[in-house]
mmCIF file of N, CA and C in Angstrom:
data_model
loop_
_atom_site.group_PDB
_atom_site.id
_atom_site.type_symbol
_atom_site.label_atom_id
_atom_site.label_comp_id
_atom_site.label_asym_id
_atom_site.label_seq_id
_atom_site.Cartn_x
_atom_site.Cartn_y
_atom_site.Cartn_z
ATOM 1 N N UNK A 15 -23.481 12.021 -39.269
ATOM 2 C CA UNK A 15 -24.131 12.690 -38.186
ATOM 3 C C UNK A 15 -23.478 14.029 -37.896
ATOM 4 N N UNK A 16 -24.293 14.928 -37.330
ATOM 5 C CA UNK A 16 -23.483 16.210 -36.615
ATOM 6 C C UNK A 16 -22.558 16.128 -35.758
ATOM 7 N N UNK A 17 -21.804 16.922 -35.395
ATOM 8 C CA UNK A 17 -20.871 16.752 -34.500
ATOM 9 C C UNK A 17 -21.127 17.620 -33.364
ATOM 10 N N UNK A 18 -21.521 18.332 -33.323
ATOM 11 C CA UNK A 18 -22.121 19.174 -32.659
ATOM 12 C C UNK A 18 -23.865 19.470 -32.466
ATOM 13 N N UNK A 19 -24.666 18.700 -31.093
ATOM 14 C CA UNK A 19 -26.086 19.284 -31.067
ATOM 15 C C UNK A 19 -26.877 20.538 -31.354
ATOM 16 N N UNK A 20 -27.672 20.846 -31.663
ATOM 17 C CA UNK A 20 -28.296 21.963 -32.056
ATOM 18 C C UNK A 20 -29.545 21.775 -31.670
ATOM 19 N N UNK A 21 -30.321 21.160 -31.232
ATOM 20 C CA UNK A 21 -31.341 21.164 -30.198
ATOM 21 C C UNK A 21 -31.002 21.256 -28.434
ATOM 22 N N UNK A 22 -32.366 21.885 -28.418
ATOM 23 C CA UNK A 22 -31.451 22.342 -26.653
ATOM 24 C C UNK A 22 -31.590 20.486 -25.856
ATOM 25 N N UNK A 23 -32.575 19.575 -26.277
ATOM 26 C CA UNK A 23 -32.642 18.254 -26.129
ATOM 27 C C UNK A 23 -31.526 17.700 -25.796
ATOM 28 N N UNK A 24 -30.950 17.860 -27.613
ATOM 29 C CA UNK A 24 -29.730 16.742 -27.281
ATOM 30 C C UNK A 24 -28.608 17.828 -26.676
ATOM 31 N N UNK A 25 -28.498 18.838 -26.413
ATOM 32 C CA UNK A 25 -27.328 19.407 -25.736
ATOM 33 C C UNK A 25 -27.302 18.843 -24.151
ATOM 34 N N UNK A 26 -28.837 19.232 -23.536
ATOM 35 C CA UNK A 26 -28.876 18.793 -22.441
ATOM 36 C C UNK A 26 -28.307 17.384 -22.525
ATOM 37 N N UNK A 27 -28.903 16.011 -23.129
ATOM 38 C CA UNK A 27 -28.913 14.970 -23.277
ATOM 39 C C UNK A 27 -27.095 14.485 -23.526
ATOM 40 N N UNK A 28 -26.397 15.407 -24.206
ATOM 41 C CA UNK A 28 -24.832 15.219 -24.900
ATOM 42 C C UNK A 28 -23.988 15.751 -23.109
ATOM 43 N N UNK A 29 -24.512 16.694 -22.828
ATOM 44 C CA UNK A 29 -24.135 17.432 -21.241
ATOM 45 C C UNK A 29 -23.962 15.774 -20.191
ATOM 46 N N UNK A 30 -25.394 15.895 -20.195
ATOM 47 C CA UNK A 30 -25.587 14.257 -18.779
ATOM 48 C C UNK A 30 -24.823 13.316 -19.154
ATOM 49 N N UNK A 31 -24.731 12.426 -20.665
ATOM 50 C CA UNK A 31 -24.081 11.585 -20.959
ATOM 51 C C UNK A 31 -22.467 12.334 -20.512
ATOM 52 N N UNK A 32 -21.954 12.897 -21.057
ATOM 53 C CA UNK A 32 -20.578 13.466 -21.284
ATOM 54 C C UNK A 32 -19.617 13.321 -19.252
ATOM 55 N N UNK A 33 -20.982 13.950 -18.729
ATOM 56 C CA UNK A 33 -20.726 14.300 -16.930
ATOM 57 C C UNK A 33 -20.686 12.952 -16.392
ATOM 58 N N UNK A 34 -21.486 12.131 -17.230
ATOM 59 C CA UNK A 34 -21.683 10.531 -16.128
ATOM 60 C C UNK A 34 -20.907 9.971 -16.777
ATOM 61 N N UNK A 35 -20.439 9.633 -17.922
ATOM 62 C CA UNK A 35 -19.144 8.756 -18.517
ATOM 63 C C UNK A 35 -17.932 9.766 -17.179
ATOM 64 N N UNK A 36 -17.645 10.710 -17.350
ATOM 65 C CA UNK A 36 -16.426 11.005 -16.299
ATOM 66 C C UNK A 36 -16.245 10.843 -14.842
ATOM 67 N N UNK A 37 -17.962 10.604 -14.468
ATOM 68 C CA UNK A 37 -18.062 10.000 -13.176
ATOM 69 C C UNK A 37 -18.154 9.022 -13.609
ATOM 70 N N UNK A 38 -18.559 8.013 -14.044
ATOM 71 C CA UNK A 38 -18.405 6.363 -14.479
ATOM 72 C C UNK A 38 -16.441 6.285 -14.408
ATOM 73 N N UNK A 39 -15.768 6.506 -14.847
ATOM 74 C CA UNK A 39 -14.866 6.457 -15.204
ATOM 75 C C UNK A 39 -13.253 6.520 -13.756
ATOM 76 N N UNK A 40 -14.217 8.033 -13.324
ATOM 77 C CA UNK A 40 -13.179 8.389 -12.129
ATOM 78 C C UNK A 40 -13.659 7.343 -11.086
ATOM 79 N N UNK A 41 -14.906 6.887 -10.772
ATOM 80 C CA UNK A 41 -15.356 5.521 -10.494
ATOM 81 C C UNK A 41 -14.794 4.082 -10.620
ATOM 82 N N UNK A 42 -14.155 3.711 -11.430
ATOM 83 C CA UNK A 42 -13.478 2.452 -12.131
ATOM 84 C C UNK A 42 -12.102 2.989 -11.718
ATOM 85 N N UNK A 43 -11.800 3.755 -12.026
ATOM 86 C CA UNK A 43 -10.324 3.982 -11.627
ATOM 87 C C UNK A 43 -9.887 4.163 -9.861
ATOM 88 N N UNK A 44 -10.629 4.422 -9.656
ATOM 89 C CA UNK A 44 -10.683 4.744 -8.262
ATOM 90 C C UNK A 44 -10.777 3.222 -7.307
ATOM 91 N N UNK A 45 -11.824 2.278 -8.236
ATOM 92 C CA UNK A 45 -12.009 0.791 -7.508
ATOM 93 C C UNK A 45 -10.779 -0.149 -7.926
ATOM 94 N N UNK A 46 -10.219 0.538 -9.020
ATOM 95 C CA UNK A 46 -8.657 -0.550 -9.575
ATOM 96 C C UNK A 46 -7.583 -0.020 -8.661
ATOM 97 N N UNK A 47 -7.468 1.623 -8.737
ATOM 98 C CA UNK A 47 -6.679 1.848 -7.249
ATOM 99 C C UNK A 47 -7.057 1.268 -6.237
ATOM 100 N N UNK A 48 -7.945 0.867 -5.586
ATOM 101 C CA UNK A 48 -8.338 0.670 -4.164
ATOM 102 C C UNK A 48 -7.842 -0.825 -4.456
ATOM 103 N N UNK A 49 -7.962 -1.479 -5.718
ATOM 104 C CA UNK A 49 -7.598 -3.077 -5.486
ATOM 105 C C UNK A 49 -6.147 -3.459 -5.286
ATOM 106 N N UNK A 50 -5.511 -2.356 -6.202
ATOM 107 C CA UNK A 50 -4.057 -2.203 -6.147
ATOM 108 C C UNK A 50 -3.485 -1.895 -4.553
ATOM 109 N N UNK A 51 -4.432 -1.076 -3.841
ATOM 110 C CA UNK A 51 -3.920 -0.846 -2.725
ATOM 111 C C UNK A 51 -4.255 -1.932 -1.439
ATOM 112 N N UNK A 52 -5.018 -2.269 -1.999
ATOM 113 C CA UNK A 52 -5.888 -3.786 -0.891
ATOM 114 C C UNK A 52 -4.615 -4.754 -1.460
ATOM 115 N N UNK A 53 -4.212 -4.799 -2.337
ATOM 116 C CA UNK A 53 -3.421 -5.855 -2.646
ATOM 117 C C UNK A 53 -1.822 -5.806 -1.553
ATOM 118 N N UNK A 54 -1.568 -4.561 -2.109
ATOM 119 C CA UNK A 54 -0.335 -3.958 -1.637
ATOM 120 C C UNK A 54 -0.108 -4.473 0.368
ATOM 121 N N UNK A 55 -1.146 -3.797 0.779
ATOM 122 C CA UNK A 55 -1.774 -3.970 2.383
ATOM 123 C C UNK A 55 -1.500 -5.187 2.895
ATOM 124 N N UNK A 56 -2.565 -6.068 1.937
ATOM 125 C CA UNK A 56 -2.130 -7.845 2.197
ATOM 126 C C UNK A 56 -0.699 -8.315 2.046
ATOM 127 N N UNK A 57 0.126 -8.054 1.317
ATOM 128 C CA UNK A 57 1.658 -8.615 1.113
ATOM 129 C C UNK A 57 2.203 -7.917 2.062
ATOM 130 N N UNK A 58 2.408 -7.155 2.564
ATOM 131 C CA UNK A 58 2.864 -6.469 3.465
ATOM 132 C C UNK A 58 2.250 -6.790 4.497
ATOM 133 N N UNK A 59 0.815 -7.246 5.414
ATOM 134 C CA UNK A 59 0.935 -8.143 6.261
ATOM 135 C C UNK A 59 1.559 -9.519 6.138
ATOM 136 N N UNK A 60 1.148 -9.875 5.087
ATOM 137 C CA UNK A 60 1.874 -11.346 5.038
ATOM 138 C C UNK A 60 3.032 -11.674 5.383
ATOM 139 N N UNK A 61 3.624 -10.328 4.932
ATOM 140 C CA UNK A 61 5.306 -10.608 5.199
ATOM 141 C C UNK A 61 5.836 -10.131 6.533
ATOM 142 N N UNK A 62 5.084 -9.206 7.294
ATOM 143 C CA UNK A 62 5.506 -8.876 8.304
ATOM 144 C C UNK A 62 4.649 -9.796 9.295
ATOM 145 N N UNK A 63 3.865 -10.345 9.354
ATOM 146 C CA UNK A 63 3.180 -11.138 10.012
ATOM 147 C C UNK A 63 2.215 -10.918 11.295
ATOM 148 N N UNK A 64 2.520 -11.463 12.309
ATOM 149 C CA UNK A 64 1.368 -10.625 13.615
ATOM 150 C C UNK A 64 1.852 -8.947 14.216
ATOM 151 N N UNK A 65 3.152 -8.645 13.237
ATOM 152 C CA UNK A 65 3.599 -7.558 13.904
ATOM 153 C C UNK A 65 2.222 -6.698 13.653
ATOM 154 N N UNK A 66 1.663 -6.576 12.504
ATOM 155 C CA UNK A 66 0.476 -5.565 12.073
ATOM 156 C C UNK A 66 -1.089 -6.385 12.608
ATOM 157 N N UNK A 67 -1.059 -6.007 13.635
ATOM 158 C CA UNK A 67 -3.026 -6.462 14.104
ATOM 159 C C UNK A 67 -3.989 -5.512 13.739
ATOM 160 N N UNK A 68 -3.761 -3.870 13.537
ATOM 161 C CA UNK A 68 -4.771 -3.775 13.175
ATOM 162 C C UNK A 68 -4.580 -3.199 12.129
ATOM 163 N N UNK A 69 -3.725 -3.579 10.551
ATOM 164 C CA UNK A 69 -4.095 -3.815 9.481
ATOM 165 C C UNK A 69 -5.688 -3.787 8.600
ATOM 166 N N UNK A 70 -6.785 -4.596 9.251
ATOM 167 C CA UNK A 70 -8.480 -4.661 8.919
ATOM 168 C C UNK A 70 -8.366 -3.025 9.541
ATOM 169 N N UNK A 71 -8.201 -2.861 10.451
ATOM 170 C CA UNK A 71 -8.915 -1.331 10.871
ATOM 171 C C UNK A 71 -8.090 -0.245 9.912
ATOM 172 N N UNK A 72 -6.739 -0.703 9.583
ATOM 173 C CA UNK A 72 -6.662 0.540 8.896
ATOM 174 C C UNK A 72 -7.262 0.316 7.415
ATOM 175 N N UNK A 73 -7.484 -0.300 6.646
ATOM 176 C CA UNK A 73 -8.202 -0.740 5.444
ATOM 177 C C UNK A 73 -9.407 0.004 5.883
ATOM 178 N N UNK A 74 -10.496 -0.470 6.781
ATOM 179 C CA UNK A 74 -12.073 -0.039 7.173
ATOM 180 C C UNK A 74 -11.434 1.971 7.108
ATOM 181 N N UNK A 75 -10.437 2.478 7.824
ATOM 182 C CA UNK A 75 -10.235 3.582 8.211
ATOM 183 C C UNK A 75 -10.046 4.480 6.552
ATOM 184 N N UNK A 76 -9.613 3.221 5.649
ATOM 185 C CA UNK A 76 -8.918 4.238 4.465
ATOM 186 C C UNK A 76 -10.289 3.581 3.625
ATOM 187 N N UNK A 77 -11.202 2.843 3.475
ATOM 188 C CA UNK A 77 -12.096 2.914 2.849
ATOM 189 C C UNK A 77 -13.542 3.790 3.067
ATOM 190 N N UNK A 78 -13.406 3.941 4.398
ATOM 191 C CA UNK A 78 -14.219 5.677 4.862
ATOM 192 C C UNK A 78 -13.784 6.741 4.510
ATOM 193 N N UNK A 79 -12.598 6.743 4.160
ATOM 194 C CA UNK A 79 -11.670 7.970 4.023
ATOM 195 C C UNK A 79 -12.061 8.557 2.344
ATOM 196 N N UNK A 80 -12.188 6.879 1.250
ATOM 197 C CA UNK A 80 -12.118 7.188 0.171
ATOM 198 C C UNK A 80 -13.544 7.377 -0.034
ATOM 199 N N UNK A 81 -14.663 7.082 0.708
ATOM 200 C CA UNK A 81 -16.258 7.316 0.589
ATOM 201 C C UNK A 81 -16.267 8.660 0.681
ATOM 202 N N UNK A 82 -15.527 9.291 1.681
ATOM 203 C CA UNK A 82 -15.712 10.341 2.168
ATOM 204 C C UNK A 82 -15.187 11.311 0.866
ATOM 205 N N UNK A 83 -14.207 10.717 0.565
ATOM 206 C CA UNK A 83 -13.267 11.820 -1.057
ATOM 207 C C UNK A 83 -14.378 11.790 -1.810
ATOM 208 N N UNK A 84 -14.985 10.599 -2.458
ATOM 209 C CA UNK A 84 -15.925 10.531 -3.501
ATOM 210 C C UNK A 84 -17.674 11.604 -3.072
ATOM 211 N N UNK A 85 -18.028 11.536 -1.834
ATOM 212 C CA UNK A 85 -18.763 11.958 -1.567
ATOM 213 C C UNK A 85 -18.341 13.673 -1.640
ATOM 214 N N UNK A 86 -17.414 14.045 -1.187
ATOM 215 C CA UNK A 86 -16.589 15.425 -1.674
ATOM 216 C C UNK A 86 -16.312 16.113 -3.208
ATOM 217 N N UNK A 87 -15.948 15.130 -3.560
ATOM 218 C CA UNK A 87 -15.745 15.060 -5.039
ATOM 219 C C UNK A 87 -16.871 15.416 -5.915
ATOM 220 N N UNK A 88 -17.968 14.537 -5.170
ATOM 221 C CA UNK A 88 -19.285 14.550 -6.117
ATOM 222 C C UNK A 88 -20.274 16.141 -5.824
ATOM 223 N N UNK A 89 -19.450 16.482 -4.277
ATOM 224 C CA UNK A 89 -20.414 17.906 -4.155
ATOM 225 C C UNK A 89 -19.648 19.071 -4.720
ATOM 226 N N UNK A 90 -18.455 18.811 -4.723
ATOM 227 C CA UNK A 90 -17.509 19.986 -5.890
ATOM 228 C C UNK A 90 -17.861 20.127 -6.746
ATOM 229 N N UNK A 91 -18.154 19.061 -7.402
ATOM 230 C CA UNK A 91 -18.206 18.786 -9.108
ATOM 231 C C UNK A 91 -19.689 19.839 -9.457
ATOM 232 N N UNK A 92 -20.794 19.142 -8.370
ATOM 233 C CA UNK A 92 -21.965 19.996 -8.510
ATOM 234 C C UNK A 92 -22.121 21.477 -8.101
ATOM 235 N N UNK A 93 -21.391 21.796 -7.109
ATOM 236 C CA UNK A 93 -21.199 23.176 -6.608
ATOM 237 C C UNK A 93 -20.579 24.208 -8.016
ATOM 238 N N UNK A 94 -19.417 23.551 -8.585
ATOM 239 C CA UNK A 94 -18.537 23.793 -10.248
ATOM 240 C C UNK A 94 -19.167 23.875 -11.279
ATOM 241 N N UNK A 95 -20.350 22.879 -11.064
ATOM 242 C CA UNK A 95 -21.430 22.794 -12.505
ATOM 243 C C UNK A 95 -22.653 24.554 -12.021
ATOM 244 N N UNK A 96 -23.119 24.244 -11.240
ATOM 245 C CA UNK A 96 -23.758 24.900 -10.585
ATOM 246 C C UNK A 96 -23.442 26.503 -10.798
ATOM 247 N N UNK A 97 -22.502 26.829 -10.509
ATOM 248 C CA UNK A 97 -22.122 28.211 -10.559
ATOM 249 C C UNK A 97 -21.433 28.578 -12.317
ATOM 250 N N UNK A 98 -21.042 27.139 -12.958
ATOM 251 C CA UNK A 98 -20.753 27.452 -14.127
ATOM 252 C C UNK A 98 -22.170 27.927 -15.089
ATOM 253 N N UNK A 99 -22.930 26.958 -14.795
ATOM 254 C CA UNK A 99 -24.636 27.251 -15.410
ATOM 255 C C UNK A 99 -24.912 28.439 -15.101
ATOM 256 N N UNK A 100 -25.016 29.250 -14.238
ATOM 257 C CA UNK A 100 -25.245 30.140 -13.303
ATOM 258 C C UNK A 100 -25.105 31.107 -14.128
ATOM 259 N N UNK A 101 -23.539 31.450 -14.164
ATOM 260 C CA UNK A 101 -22.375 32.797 -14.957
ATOM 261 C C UNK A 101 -23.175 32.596 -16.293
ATOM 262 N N UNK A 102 -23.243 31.485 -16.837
ATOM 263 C CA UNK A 102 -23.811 31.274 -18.654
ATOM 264 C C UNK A 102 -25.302 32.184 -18.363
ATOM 265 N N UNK A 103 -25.580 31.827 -17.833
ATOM 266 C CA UNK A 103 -27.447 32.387 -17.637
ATOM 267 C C UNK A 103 -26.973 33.568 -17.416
ATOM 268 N N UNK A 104 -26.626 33.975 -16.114
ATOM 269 C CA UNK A 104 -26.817 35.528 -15.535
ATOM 270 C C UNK A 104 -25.784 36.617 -16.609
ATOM 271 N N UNK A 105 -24.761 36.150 -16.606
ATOM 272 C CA UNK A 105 -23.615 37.055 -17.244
ATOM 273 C C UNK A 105 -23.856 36.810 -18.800
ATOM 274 N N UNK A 106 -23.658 35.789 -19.450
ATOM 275 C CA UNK A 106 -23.966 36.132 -20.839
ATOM 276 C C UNK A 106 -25.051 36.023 -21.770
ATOM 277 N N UNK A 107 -25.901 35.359 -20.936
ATOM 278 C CA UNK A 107 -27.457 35.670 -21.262
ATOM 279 C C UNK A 107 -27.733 34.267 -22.124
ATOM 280 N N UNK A 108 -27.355 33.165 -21.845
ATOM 281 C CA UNK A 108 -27.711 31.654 -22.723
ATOM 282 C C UNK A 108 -28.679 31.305 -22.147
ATOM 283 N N UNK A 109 -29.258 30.471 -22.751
ATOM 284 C CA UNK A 109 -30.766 29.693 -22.397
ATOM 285 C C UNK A 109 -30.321 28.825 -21.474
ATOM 286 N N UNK A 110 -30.771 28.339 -20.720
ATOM 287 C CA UNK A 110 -30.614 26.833 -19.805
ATOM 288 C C UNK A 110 -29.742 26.201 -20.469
ATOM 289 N N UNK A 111 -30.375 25.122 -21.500
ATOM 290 C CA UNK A 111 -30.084 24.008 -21.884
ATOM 291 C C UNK A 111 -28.449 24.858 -22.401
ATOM 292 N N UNK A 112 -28.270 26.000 -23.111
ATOM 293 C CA UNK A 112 -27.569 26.011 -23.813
ATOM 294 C C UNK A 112 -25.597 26.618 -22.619
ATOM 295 N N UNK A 113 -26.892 26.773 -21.332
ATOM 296 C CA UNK A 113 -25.167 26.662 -20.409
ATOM 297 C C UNK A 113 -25.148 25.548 -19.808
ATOM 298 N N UNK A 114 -25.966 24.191 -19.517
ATOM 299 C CA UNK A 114 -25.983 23.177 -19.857
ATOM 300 C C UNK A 114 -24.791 22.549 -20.216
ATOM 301 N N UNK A 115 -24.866 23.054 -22.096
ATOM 302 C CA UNK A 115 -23.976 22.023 -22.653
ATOM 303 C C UNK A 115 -22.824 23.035 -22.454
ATOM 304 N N UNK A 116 -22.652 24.175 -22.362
ATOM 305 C CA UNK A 116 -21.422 25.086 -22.383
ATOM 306 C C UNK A 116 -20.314 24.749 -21.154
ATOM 307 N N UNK A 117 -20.900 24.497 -20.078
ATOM 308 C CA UNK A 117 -20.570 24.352 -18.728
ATOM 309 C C UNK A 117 -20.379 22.755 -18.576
#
């Protein structure tokens, strides 16, 4: 097979796959941190015992916190794609698809 697309198809098509495997990914890593840290939370009440009551609220407080990163994250990423497509089109004169896959 090629290693490189040459239809503007599969560039677009090589682009989406390429962007959602790294959001798939920073996704999974992000839910194994959060388990690691849910874990961490629990032993550390356990061991300190009723001293920590609101333990649940700070968990609820840091799992808004991390919605809130990902929801941030995801409008950077597009704001980054966005202006990268942009420069390819306006400044060096590429087709769509082809700042697409450049960007």
């Amino acid at each position: 097979g090629h290693l490189i697309p040459t239809g503007s198809v599969g560039k677009v098509i090589t682009s989406v796959f390429i962007v959602s495997g790294l959001i798939l990914f920073a996704t999974i890593a992000g839910q194994i941190l959060d388990f690691v840290v849910r874990g961490e939370i629990e032993y550390v009440v356990g061991v300190l015992g009723p001293d920590l009551q609101d333990a649940a609220s700070h968990q609820e407080k840091r799992l808004k916190e991390r919605r809130h990163q990902f929801l941030t994250g995801l409008v950077n990423l597009s704001v980054l794609l966005s202006c990268s497509i942009s420069f390819f089109v306006l400044v060096w004169k590429h087709s769509l698809a082809d700042s697409i896959y450049l960007a």
